[in-house]
Each structure stands twice: as structure tokens, then as C-alpha cells.
XYZ file of C-alpha atoms in Angstrom:
49
model
C 0.000 0.000 0.000
C 1.300 3.411 -0.836
C -0.767 5.085 1.891
C -1.515 3.928 5.394
C -4.802 2.247 6.181
C -6.959 4.363 8.480
C -7.897 1.380 10.654
C -7.571 -2.399 10.405
C -6.718 -3.087 6.745
C -8.862 -5.416 4.669
C -6.958 -8.549 3.649
C -5.873 -8.928 0.035
C -7.927 -12.142 -0.257
C -11.049 -10.413 1.040
C -10.523 -7.534 -1.403
C -10.197 -10.036 -4.261
C -13.396 -11.799 -3.226
C -15.143 -8.418 -2.885
C -14.041 -7.399 -6.390
C -15.382 -10.689 -7.762
C -18.696 -10.319 -5.912
C -18.023 -13.475 -3.913
C -18.478 -12.095 -0.393
C -21.765 -12.740 1.415
C -23.933 -9.667 2.000
C -22.831 -8.728 5.533
C -19.125 -9.055 4.714
C -19.535 -7.181 1.432
C -21.249 -4.316 3.284
C -18.478 -4.291 5.905
C -15.785 -4.076 3.213
C -17.730 -1.391 1.304
C -18.048 0.698 4.468
C -14.320 0.366 5.135
C -13.436 1.263 1.545
C -15.610 4.387 1.754
C -13.257 5.842 4.346
C -9.910 4.270 3.490
C -7.993 5.537 0.462
C -5.191 3.018 1.063
C -7.492 0.010 0.795
C -9.322 1.572 -2.179
C -5.947 1.864 -3.917
C -5.351 -1.847 -3.268
C -8.778 -2.648 -4.691
C -7.979 -0.564 -7.783
C -4.876 -2.691 -8.356
C -6.983 -5.860 -8.137
C -9.627 -4.612 -10.548
């Protein structure tokens, strides 16, 4: 990550599953909420996509 995560970072595997739409609803919402406030994790997601 080029920036620092604002809280507990989302794992790379979880980000991959999120990008593929493979996370169950509650986990997907949790990741989406984290991504909304964390530029570092969004940057990681951008690299996956």
C-alpha cells in the first residue's frame, strides 16, 4: 500500500473476493463501508480490478 490504512486493513484475499462479488452480503457491506473511508485500501482494490 502506498498510503496507510486508516484502521484495520482489509486482507488482500477479502478484497479479491469483494471485487469478484463473492463475499456474502454482511461481509460485502463491511468491506464497502471500510473502503468508503480508506484511500489506502481503495488503492489496493484498484490494483486488483
